[in-house]
Amino acid sequence: MAKTLYDKLWENHVVHTEEDGTALLYIDRHLVHEVTSPQAFEGLKLAGRKPWRPDSIVATADHNTPTWNWERGIEDPVSRQQVETLDANIGEYGALVYFPFRDKRQGIVHVIGPEHGATLPGMTVVCGDSHTSTHGAFACLAHGIGTSEVEHVLATQCLLQKKSKTLLIRVEGKVGAGVTAKDIALAIIGRIGTAGGTGYAIEFGGAAIRALSMEGRMTLCNMAIEAGARVGFVAVDQTTIDYLKGRPLAPQGELWDRAVAYWRTLVSDADARFDAVVEFDAARIVPQVTWGTSPEMVSGIDGAVPAPEDFSDPVKREGVARALDYMGLAPRTPIRQIPIDKVFIGSCTNSRIEDLRAAAAVAKGRHVASSVKQALVVPGSGLVRAQAEREGLDRIFIAAGFEWRQPGCSMCLAMNDDRLEPGERCASTSNRNFEGRQGAGGRTHLLSPAMAAAAAIAGHFADVRELS
Amino acid sequence: MEKFIRHEGLVVPLDRSNVDTDAIIPKQFLKLIKRSGFGPNLFDEWRYLDHGEPGMDNSRRTPNPNFVLNQARYQGASIFLARANFGCGSSREHAPWALQDFGFRAILAESFADIFFNNCFKIGLLPIVLPKAELDALFGLTEHTPGYRLTVDLPAQCVIRPDGHAITFEVDAFRKESLLNGWDEIGLTLRHAEKIRAFEERRRSEQPWLFAQGLH
Ligand code: SF4
């Protein structure tokens, strides 16, 4: 029988199935960071257990770490304790690789995994972080899990799961200039809603997806969780294989050939059936900007903020009214007329080299508007930062008035000092515009790196397609 | 994990959809390395008028009188009434920990975000999906009936209103058993240790590249 990619990935990892269909799935790669792991290691210790397979673990400190003045260490004692707890846990139990704070390869967990070839096609990948869906770009079954599950995976190398339904999101055609994977992701969420993918495993397919680089596919899969799906993925093709060649943890020589032969089977069969299919025309997707407090509250750059009365469902109407109030926006304000205070280019959604190149291309020879208080560029990892510096991107950003920072999650969730003050409005390349996400009272608008750079230059949202 | 069999308690309604885990427990509290004590900071930004940080004495802060959890009639509530897509956003188990620590035993909603839903079961906090029409009625009843209470009966898989109306709900058989018995899931899984080992060995021989031993 014809199988979807999801069926293949699933079947390849089932160790045991309970009567009601709950399966024990084997986990190949366990990514660990400082925020969601301490209680899991503690639980393990209290129960007198040990990690099943420490060499499946790739660990780093990213959420709490500062992005400047690294020589001063971590000044916040509560954050420092958490990072030191990770050091101690990995010290005690071991890991395949660990990039601690200040290591030159340290970075956001979802950036360093693929960058080192620690994420390989056909793997199950888990992390105590919802954006683990990022790794689906490599045809992986990549789940975000909670701390109890982190402990479960540490102790047993398995995860209890029930099979999801399958949803194919097919994006056919070709995107226009200035339209990126981030815009595709936001346009999808705008259409299907933040709960549109709940209960589904999403496969992204179609010509526009095939045309994306691995960086672009990671951006897209990263946002699958914002559409409510726990996993989102893209089938293997030549782009996948080319990206992996020569990565430090990717196979070499004869093993490489065997692996590639297997990886090429990681596609949905031509006549496989999905439980649902949603189609998009890439040519109709324009650069996107969110206006509300949920990623589904999004508009094309040419659009305007809606009014609550546009919605018939009372709960939705109430939600829009609350969002506009929180965001300090009047109904019907054109998106382009919204002025911004800060800019954040970074996060596991958009901090890879291609993202920085796209932002730098816009920033080059221009300057951040004087009304913008701060414009941060935070590379996803030390290696991305070094690559950008080799290409001279840091100098472009600095000349344009951006701050060039050390890698980490930074203002994506504001656990370190990079944050919005109450009422500040930010053009952000991250993935969540929830209330308070980037700092209590802060107002977040999600958009692509090129659009963020364009907003930084203009001082308000602007259409990157109109910059010559 | 805490057992769940039958629970009767006061209901508190939070009438908004897409309540995310950043709202349930803001990020500054995720720096803590313990598992308990998050209850006082549940919905911190909505519940207090001032900004909260870990280590603060919450009894000296200014509560927001308009936030539903601060209203006198809902003190001691243990059943949480919510709308669609409750618990969306991050995977932080701190969100269910905070709800449980505050005293909640069950959450009734139209839908839940997937990871949050899963996390609740792991600690014995029961998330229940109910049809929208039933929830609409429950919101109305809770708001108009001071001291409104419900009973959640897991063996019978129903929520029982004081007027006797019973609303049935679905729950996976395996999860139900785990909750009823308060099972340690890790212990359960380790009963399959031999099977896991055999699976792993087969994998190691078929796809050895998945078992890299270090950077090269
Ligand atoms: S960059 Fe943001 S979304 Fe990504 S892992 Fe870090 S905090 Fe989470």
XYZ file of C-alpha atoms and ligand atoms in Angstrom:
692
model
C 0.000 0.000 0.000
C 1.198 3.488 -0.806
C 2.642 5.267 2.218
C 3.075 8.853 3.219
C 6.452 10.002 4.473
C 4.874 10.202 7.919
C 3.846 6.533 7.753
C 7.404 5.573 6.836
C 9.004 7.641 9.569
C 6.522 6.347 12.109
C 6.846 2.672 11.198
C 10.599 2.902 11.293
C 10.575 3.813 14.966
C 7.845 1.736 16.598
C 9.271 -0.469 19.323
C 5.966 -1.544 20.835
C 2.262 -0.716 20.475
C -0.366 -0.742 23.230
C -3.884 -1.978 22.560
C -5.296 1.521 22.096
C -2.647 2.365 19.509
C -0.292 4.239 21.839
C 3.174 3.451 20.543
C 6.605 3.427 22.051
C 8.757 5.275 19.521
C 12.525 4.940 19.532
C 14.334 8.283 19.718
C 17.514 8.785 17.707
C 18.480 12.298 18.712
C 17.844 14.093 21.976
C 18.600 17.818 22.006
C 18.992 19.301 25.461
C 19.119 22.886 26.710
C 19.248 24.481 30.143
C 15.612 25.512 30.677
C 13.603 22.318 30.327
C 16.189 19.766 31.432
C 17.113 20.407 35.113
C 13.929 18.905 36.549
C 14.251 15.942 34.176
C 17.802 15.148 35.277
C 16.730 15.606 38.868
C 13.816 13.200 38.406
C 16.152 10.679 36.853
C 18.545 10.975 39.748
C 15.808 10.707 42.387
C 14.579 7.501 40.787
C 18.122 6.112 40.720
C 18.131 5.902 36.916
C 20.733 6.740 34.296
C 20.408 8.039 30.737
C 19.820 5.139 28.369
C 22.073 6.451 25.600
C 24.096 9.569 26.425
C 25.595 9.474 22.917
C 22.176 10.430 21.514
C 22.378 13.752 23.352
C 23.419 17.046 21.792
C 23.366 19.814 24.370
C 23.924 23.536 24.533
C 23.026 26.553 26.656
C 21.047 29.069 24.637
C 17.865 30.413 26.256
C 19.358 32.261 29.224
C 22.743 33.239 27.917
C 23.631 36.894 27.369
C 24.486 38.107 23.874
C 27.089 40.662 24.838
C 29.858 41.195 27.395
C 30.569 37.495 27.401
C 33.737 38.080 29.380
C 31.564 39.033 32.343
C 29.847 35.651 32.381
C 26.151 35.400 33.251
C 25.350 38.163 35.691
C 21.817 37.115 36.611
C 22.374 34.555 39.396
C 19.172 32.614 38.675
C 20.086 32.213 34.994
C 23.650 31.358 35.892
C 22.520 28.619 38.239
C 20.431 27.087 35.481
C 23.302 27.085 32.994
C 25.683 25.691 35.617
C 23.143 22.967 36.376
C 23.289 21.921 32.726
C 27.111 21.929 32.853
C 26.961 19.691 35.899
C 24.371 17.309 34.464
C 26.228 16.847 31.193
C 29.468 16.568 33.163
C 27.966 13.764 35.184
C 26.106 11.833 32.497
C 27.900 12.727 29.255
C 26.637 13.630 25.784
C 27.619 13.121 22.176
C 28.484 16.805 21.960
C 28.065 19.681 24.372
C 28.580 23.312 23.455
C 28.514 25.210 26.749
C 28.140 28.950 27.160
C 30.979 30.798 25.346
C 32.077 27.808 23.265
C 32.729 29.029 19.737
C 30.148 26.547 18.395
C 27.486 27.359 20.992
C 24.144 28.559 19.682
C 20.422 27.982 19.520
C 19.764 24.281 19.858
C 17.759 24.139 16.603
C 20.539 25.865 14.702
C 23.469 23.817 15.958
C 21.822 20.407 15.414
C 21.500 20.687 11.630
C 24.686 22.701 11.327
C 26.726 19.815 12.737
C 24.869 17.080 10.899
C 23.461 15.933 14.249
C 20.064 16.005 12.552
C 19.949 13.407 9.776
C 17.049 12.333 7.556
C 14.811 9.640 8.953
C 15.664 10.369 12.573
C 13.264 10.920 15.406
C 14.432 14.107 17.082
C 13.107 15.392 20.399
C 13.875 18.381 22.569
C 12.173 20.034 25.497
C 11.272 22.863 23.181
C 8.277 23.262 20.918
C 10.309 24.483 17.946
C 11.897 21.075 17.580
C 9.612 20.850 14.554
C 12.432 22.776 12.797
C 14.309 19.525 12.215
C 11.450 18.242 10.102
C 13.153 20.102 7.244
C 15.394 17.018 7.039
C 12.504 14.542 6.776
C 12.756 13.849 10.493
C 9.966 13.136 12.909
C 10.844 15.974 15.249
C 8.765 16.521 18.382
C 8.774 19.210 21.051
C 8.249 17.549 24.433
C 7.661 18.552 28.033
C 10.033 17.957 30.915
C 8.393 14.691 32.045
C 8.935 13.420 28.522
C 12.539 14.653 28.527
C 13.024 12.469 31.584
C 11.205 9.602 29.879
C 13.474 9.842 26.826
C 16.583 10.128 28.992
C 15.590 7.011 30.917
C 14.220 4.841 28.122
C 15.298 6.316 24.750
C 11.633 6.168 23.831
C 8.613 8.412 23.706
C 4.962 7.399 24.083
C 2.997 8.709 21.127
C -0.233 8.236 19.281
C -0.167 8.457 15.536
C -1.453 11.729 14.119
C -3.569 12.327 11.070
C -1.700 13.602 8.024
C -2.083 16.981 6.388
C -0.384 17.854 3.122
C 0.205 21.551 2.619
C 1.062 21.959 -1.001
C 2.496 25.256 -2.141
C 2.683 25.258 -5.911
C 4.153 27.851 -8.240
C 6.928 30.279 -7.555
C 7.158 33.010 -4.942
C 7.808 36.552 -6.111
C 10.981 38.487 -5.350
C 11.244 39.498 -1.692
C 8.933 36.701 -0.543
C 10.594 34.150 1.738
C 9.906 30.969 3.667
C 8.792 33.125 6.609
C 6.110 34.753 4.478
C 4.945 31.349 3.272
C 4.760 30.142 6.884
C 2.816 33.190 8.072
C 0.475 33.056 5.096
C -0.280 29.409 5.856
C -0.988 30.142 9.522
C -3.098 33.145 8.523
C -5.264 30.824 6.442
C -5.510 27.650 8.529
C -5.220 29.303 11.962
C -3.040 28.525 14.973
C -5.103 25.419 15.696
C -5.438 24.430 12.021
C -2.742 21.785 12.329
C -3.798 20.403 15.716
C -3.845 16.630 15.625
C -2.007 16.529 12.313
C 1.474 15.802 11.106
C 2.094 18.320 8.337
C 4.053 17.501 5.218
C 5.011 20.580 3.212
C 5.217 19.880 -0.496
C 4.858 21.469 -3.890
C 7.178 23.326 -6.240
C 7.627 26.356 -3.991
C 8.773 24.148 -1.112
C 11.126 22.158 -3.331
C 12.653 25.456 -4.406
C 13.461 26.461 -0.822
C 16.967 26.058 0.573
C 17.434 23.989 3.730
C 17.486 27.227 5.707
C 14.119 28.156 4.234
C 12.681 24.715 4.952
C 13.870 24.984 8.548
C 12.092 28.342 8.874
C 8.916 26.796 7.529
C 9.012 23.655 9.686
C 9.941 25.798 12.694
C 6.603 27.572 12.325
C 4.607 24.320 11.955
C 4.111 24.366 15.716
C 2.530 27.811 15.418
C -0.067 26.195 13.178
C -0.808 23.767 16.004
C 0.963 20.738 14.511
C 3.478 18.955 16.639
C 5.527 17.928 13.625
C 6.026 19.432 10.184
C 8.402 18.069 7.585
C 9.677 18.140 4.035
C 10.707 15.098 1.977
C 14.352 14.401 1.141
C 15.679 15.669 -2.169
C 19.036 16.698 -3.597
C 18.942 19.955 -1.610
C 18.793 17.947 1.628
C 21.658 15.711 0.621
C 23.871 18.553 -0.597
C 23.378 20.397 2.683
C 24.471 17.413 4.763
C 27.586 16.471 2.819
C 30.698 17.033 4.905
C 28.896 18.033 8.122
C 30.877 16.918 11.194
C 28.370 14.291 12.375
C 27.191 13.179 8.941
C 28.448 9.812 7.685
C 31.433 9.653 5.334
C 32.768 7.345 2.628
C 30.927 4.084 2.084
C 28.518 4.834 4.947
C 27.589 8.104 3.267
C 26.560 6.271 0.097
C 24.494 3.765 2.044
C 22.861 6.553 4.008
C 22.045 8.562 0.887
C 20.478 5.530 -0.771
C 18.217 5.137 2.253
C 17.465 8.837 2.597
C 16.193 8.973 -0.975
C 13.335 6.674 0.057
C 12.129 9.281 2.562
C 9.391 10.737 0.387
C 5.652 10.130 0.275
C 4.698 7.573 -2.357
C 3.123 9.165 -5.420
C -0.339 7.774 -4.725
C -0.220 8.057 -0.919
C -3.396 9.387 0.694
C -3.455 12.205 3.218
C -6.275 12.852 5.666
C -6.413 16.452 4.499
C -4.805 18.583 1.797
C -4.570 22.375 1.677
C -3.253 24.134 -1.408
C -1.564 27.481 -1.778
C -0.501 29.448 -4.805
C 2.987 30.771 -4.076
C 2.643 33.589 -6.590
C -0.147 35.110 -4.500
C 1.826 35.243 -1.267
C 3.089 38.738 -0.410
C 5.430 39.777 2.426
C 3.592 39.258 5.718
C 3.466 41.187 8.983
C 1.495 40.149 12.078
C -0.614 42.798 13.798
C -1.951 40.901 16.816
C -0.982 38.618 19.668
C -1.250 35.304 17.860
C 0.640 34.339 14.680
C -2.678 33.863 12.856
C -3.348 37.597 13.278
C -1.409 38.437 10.165
C -1.729 40.608 7.084
C 0.077 41.255 3.822
C 2.227 44.377 3.935
C -0.367 46.077 1.728
C -3.157 45.377 4.174
C -4.501 47.057 7.252
C -5.261 46.065 10.822
C -8.823 44.680 10.944
C -11.647 45.860 13.170
C -13.295 43.573 15.731
C -16.652 43.946 13.982
C -15.192 42.207 10.904
C -15.531 38.944 12.832
C -18.861 37.254 13.452
C -17.756 34.752 16.117
C -18.085 36.581 19.490
C -15.031 34.894 21.075
C -12.950 35.849 18.044
C -14.284 39.400 18.002
C -13.443 39.763 21.675
C -9.970 38.291 21.016
C -9.280 40.779 18.231
C -10.461 43.690 20.381
C -8.170 42.560 23.192
C -5.245 42.090 20.796
C -5.663 45.565 19.294
C -5.866 47.048 22.744
C -2.707 45.226 23.841
C -0.914 46.141 20.629
C -1.986 49.788 20.888
C -3.415 49.775 17.367
C -6.524 51.444 16.007
C -8.732 49.372 13.667
C -8.043 49.950 9.968
C -4.516 51.305 10.472
C -2.523 50.494 7.333
C 0.315 48.125 8.228
C 2.864 50.426 6.579
C 1.913 53.282 8.861
C 2.787 51.452 12.054
C 5.998 52.922 13.519
C 8.413 50.655 15.375
C 10.758 51.160 18.342
C 13.006 48.128 18.095
C 14.113 45.480 15.628
C 15.155 41.926 16.400
C 16.787 39.782 13.730
C 17.440 36.353 15.194
C 15.803 33.240 16.787
C 15.656 29.639 15.635
C 13.233 30.762 12.922
C 15.487 33.254 11.176
C 19.076 33.453 12.417
C 20.884 31.301 9.889
C 23.400 32.579 7.400
C 20.874 32.991 4.617
C 18.643 35.084 6.889
C 21.539 37.338 7.808
C 22.496 37.695 4.152
C 18.940 38.707 3.250
C 18.812 41.307 6.020
C 22.301 42.612 5.190
C 21.359 42.990 1.519
C 18.637 45.419 2.607
C 20.784 47.177 5.224
C 23.766 47.680 2.938
C 24.482 51.356 2.297
C 21.446 52.420 4.347
C 20.919 53.440 7.941
C 18.522 52.476 10.724
C 15.948 55.261 11.166
C 16.707 57.664 13.992
C 13.338 56.889 15.603
C 14.385 53.260 16.111
C 15.883 52.838 19.594
C 17.626 49.546 19.044
C 18.157 47.119 16.180
C 19.707 43.794 17.176
C 21.216 41.142 14.961
C 21.726 37.923 16.899
C 23.242 35.073 14.879
C 21.851 31.611 15.580
C 25.213 30.119 16.471
C 28.880 30.870 16.848
C 29.507 29.234 13.477
C 26.848 31.365 11.767
C 28.409 34.415 13.364
C 31.885 33.463 12.165
C 30.624 32.777 8.637
C 28.811 36.120 8.551
C 31.990 37.853 9.669
C 33.965 36.150 6.911
C 31.428 37.553 4.465
C 31.620 41.033 5.977
C 27.965 41.045 7.013
C 28.828 42.243 10.517
C 30.430 45.376 9.057
C 27.376 46.062 6.912
C 25.092 45.772 9.937
C 27.293 47.875 12.183
C 27.703 50.581 9.538
C 23.933 50.666 9.170
C 23.445 51.143 12.908
C 22.565 47.592 13.973
C 24.120 45.926 17.015
C 26.052 42.754 16.207
C 25.640 40.279 19.056
C 26.798 36.896 20.315
C 24.518 33.921 19.523
C 21.536 32.749 21.574
C 17.752 32.924 21.863
C 17.980 36.514 23.022
C 14.944 38.707 22.438
C 12.927 35.841 20.995
C 11.784 35.152 24.536
C 13.676 37.707 26.594
C 15.030 35.452 29.303
C 18.285 37.394 29.206
C 18.663 41.202 29.154
C 17.563 41.595 25.540
C 13.959 42.629 25.883
C 11.246 45.123 25.130
C 10.110 47.638 27.698
C 6.352 47.957 28.291
C 4.650 49.509 25.269
C 7.641 49.156 22.943
C 6.889 47.892 19.461
C 9.248 45.485 17.760
C 9.717 44.190 14.227
C 10.887 40.663 15.006
C 11.973 37.687 12.911
C 11.061 35.278 15.720
C 8.022 33.024 15.815
C 5.709 34.198 18.591
C 3.915 37.490 19.078
C 2.217 36.479 22.319
C 1.583 39.084 24.996
C 4.759 39.709 26.947
C 6.787 37.255 24.888
C 9.633 39.699 24.213
C 9.288 41.475 27.553
C 6.305 42.361 29.744
C 4.041 44.782 27.896
C 6.140 44.544 24.715
C 4.435 44.478 21.304
C 5.752 42.049 18.723
C 5.188 42.006 14.978
C 6.509 38.937 13.173
C 8.037 39.207 9.722
C 10.948 38.008 7.581
C 14.576 39.143 8.035
C 14.496 41.268 4.875
C 11.241 42.880 5.994
C 12.674 43.479 9.476
C 15.679 45.225 7.960
C 13.380 47.283 5.734
C 11.339 48.304 8.797
C 14.530 49.245 10.648
C 15.545 51.548 7.804
C 12.103 53.098 7.338
C 11.194 53.346 11.016
C 7.841 51.719 10.189
C 6.793 48.633 8.255
C 7.773 48.879 4.613
C 7.548 46.680 1.549
C 10.952 45.191 0.877
C 9.941 44.741 -2.766
C 9.893 48.484 -3.209
C 13.465 49.064 -2.051
C 15.714 49.280 -5.058
C 2.214 11.039 38.863
C -0.848 12.091 40.843
C -3.807 9.709 40.528
C -7.066 10.967 39.113
C -10.325 9.109 39.648
C -13.203 11.388 40.531
C -13.081 15.031 41.458
C -15.713 17.494 42.563
C -14.817 21.180 42.764
C -15.494 24.868 42.223
C -15.259 26.074 38.632
C -13.476 29.207 37.388
C -14.038 30.432 33.820
C -11.397 32.108 31.631
C -13.313 33.261 28.621
C -10.675 33.697 25.934
C -9.251 31.500 23.241
C -5.583 30.890 22.345
C -4.366 31.257 25.918
C -0.656 30.548 25.521
C 1.875 29.085 27.910
C 3.750 32.416 28.101
C 0.579 33.823 29.663
C 0.092 30.806 31.939
C 3.612 31.132 33.334
C 5.853 33.939 32.069
C 9.395 33.131 31.043
C 11.223 34.692 33.973
C 9.943 31.859 36.170
C 11.400 29.233 33.842
C 14.845 30.037 35.172
C 14.061 28.081 38.318
C 15.341 24.545 38.462
C 12.614 23.135 40.693
C 9.329 21.552 39.779
C 6.992 22.983 42.397
C 6.002 26.360 43.743
C 4.885 27.898 40.440
C 1.263 28.383 41.595
C 1.699 31.915 42.995
C 2.956 33.020 39.567
C 0.255 31.320 37.516
C -0.959 33.924 34.965
C 1.453 36.371 36.599
C 1.085 39.197 34.098
C -2.703 39.082 34.169
C -3.022 38.426 37.848
C -0.867 41.219 39.246
C -0.636 44.865 38.326
C 3.117 44.992 38.951
C 5.834 42.991 37.238
C 6.829 39.727 38.888
C 10.256 38.158 39.148
C 11.347 34.895 40.761
C 12.012 35.240 44.465
C 9.559 38.086 45.043
C 7.183 37.975 47.972
C 3.928 37.667 46.038
C 1.792 38.485 49.075
C 3.131 42.054 48.914
C 2.285 42.572 45.246
C -0.808 44.306 43.873
C -3.363 41.874 42.466
C -5.405 42.889 39.440
C -8.964 42.963 40.840
C -10.426 42.403 37.377
C -8.665 39.131 36.740
C -10.976 36.229 37.283
C -8.660 34.214 39.553
C -8.577 37.145 41.985
C -12.331 37.371 42.419
C -13.606 36.272 45.811
C -16.277 33.975 44.388
C -13.681 31.825 42.634
C -11.287 31.316 45.541
C -10.505 27.656 45.995
C -11.466 26.722 42.427
C -10.077 23.420 41.192
C -11.762 23.055 37.809
C -10.689 25.412 35.043
C -13.017 26.324 32.219
C -11.293 27.498 29.036
C -11.924 28.080 25.338
C -10.233 26.904 22.144
C -6.534 26.124 21.666
C -5.750 26.388 25.367
C -2.039 26.034 26.215
C -0.668 26.915 22.803
C 2.928 27.998 22.438
C 5.970 26.654 24.171
C 6.480 23.126 25.456
C 7.143 24.350 29.007
C 5.750 21.856 31.478
C 5.967 24.728 33.940
C 2.505 25.704 32.649
C 0.737 22.536 33.828
C 2.930 22.565 36.962
C 1.708 26.067 37.785
C -1.943 25.148 37.199
C -1.595 22.063 39.359
C 0.337 23.876 42.062
C -2.404 26.511 42.190
C -4.883 23.732 42.930
C -6.417 22.776 39.607
C -7.196 19.132 38.939
C -9.007 19.346 35.603
C -9.269 21.740 32.645
C -12.303 21.769 30.385
C -11.833 23.355 26.963
C -13.001 23.242 23.392
C -9.504 22.247 22.267
C -5.955 22.139 23.598
C -2.569 22.647 22.049
C -1.002 19.273 21.532
C 2.144 19.442 23.686
C 0.339 21.093 26.578
C -2.379 18.434 26.420
C 0.252 15.735 26.604
C 2.157 17.406 29.420
C -0.980 17.598 31.574
C -1.462 13.837 31.485
C 2.132 13.297 32.589
C 1.464 14.982 35.936
C -2.113 13.908 36.587
C -3.845 17.142 35.614
C -6.794 16.060 33.472
C -7.421 18.013 30.243
C -10.919 17.404 28.884
C -12.177 18.352 25.436
C -15.886 19.245 25.394
C -18.184 20.310 22.553
C -18.544 24.056 22.102
C -22.274 24.060 22.873
C -21.694 22.330 26.210
C -18.909 24.759 27.056
C -21.040 27.762 26.144
C -23.632 26.470 28.579
C -21.021 25.880 31.284
C -19.629 29.400 30.868
C -23.139 30.798 31.297
C -23.916 28.619 34.304
C -20.627 29.366 36.015
C -20.973 33.094 35.570
C -24.592 33.196 36.726
C -24.409 30.715 39.591
C -22.199 31.732 42.516
C -20.366 28.709 43.889
C -20.931 26.665 40.717
C -19.357 23.238 41.028
C -18.851 20.289 38.731
C -17.888 16.669 39.146
C -15.394 14.999 36.835
C -15.731 11.248 36.778
C -12.863 9.633 34.910
C -13.992 5.970 35.099
C -17.365 6.988 33.627
C -15.697 9.548 31.307
C -18.163 12.274 32.061
C -18.484 15.749 33.551
C -21.584 15.964 35.729
C -23.436 19.217 36.296
C -25.287 19.874 39.581
C -28.584 19.507 37.673
C -27.581 15.949 36.834
C -26.772 16.601 33.179
C -23.752 14.465 32.277
C -21.410 15.379 29.435
C -19.286 12.517 28.171
C -15.722 12.956 26.961
C -13.071 10.915 25.191
C -9.790 9.802 26.692
C -7.221 7.330 25.354
C -7.472 3.995 27.116
C -3.773 3.925 27.961
C -3.805 7.429 29.431
C -6.934 6.667 31.405
C -5.359 3.591 32.964
C -2.221 5.570 33.809
C -4.254 8.282 35.526
C -6.517 5.929 37.407
C -3.498 4.099 38.774
C -1.063 6.998 39.085
C 1.453 4.932 37.165
C 5.084 5.891 36.698
C 5.291 5.826 32.909
C 9.038 5.405 32.870
C 8.698 2.307 34.986
C 6.033 1.013 32.610
C 8.209 1.630 29.573
C 11.194 -0.018 31.175
C 9.201 -3.246 31.309
C 9.917 -3.256 27.577
C 13.655 -2.743 28.067
C 14.531 -5.967 26.235
C 12.453 -4.961 23.246
C 14.020 -1.507 23.205
C 17.504 -2.990 23.307
C 16.750 -5.403 20.475
C 15.272 -2.592 18.387
C 18.330 -0.473 19.043
C 20.744 -3.232 18.031
C 18.927 -3.824 14.769
C 18.998 -0.131 14.064
C 22.679 0.074 14.845
C 23.458 -2.607 12.280
C 21.079 -1.295 9.594
C 21.777 2.429 9.947
C 25.109 2.731 11.735
C 25.392 6.404 10.790
C 22.728 7.162 13.398
C 25.176 6.156 16.094
C 28.042 8.570 15.470
C 30.464 8.619 18.368
C 31.851 12.132 18.107
C 32.689 15.051 15.852
C 35.092 14.413 13.005
S 15.041 31.067 19.581
Fe 13.102 31.380 20.596
S 11.726 29.851 19.829
Fe 13.800 29.259 19.273
S 14.462 27.867 20.868
Fe 15.125 29.908 21.457
S 13.453 30.724 22.677
Fe 12.647 28.953 21.622
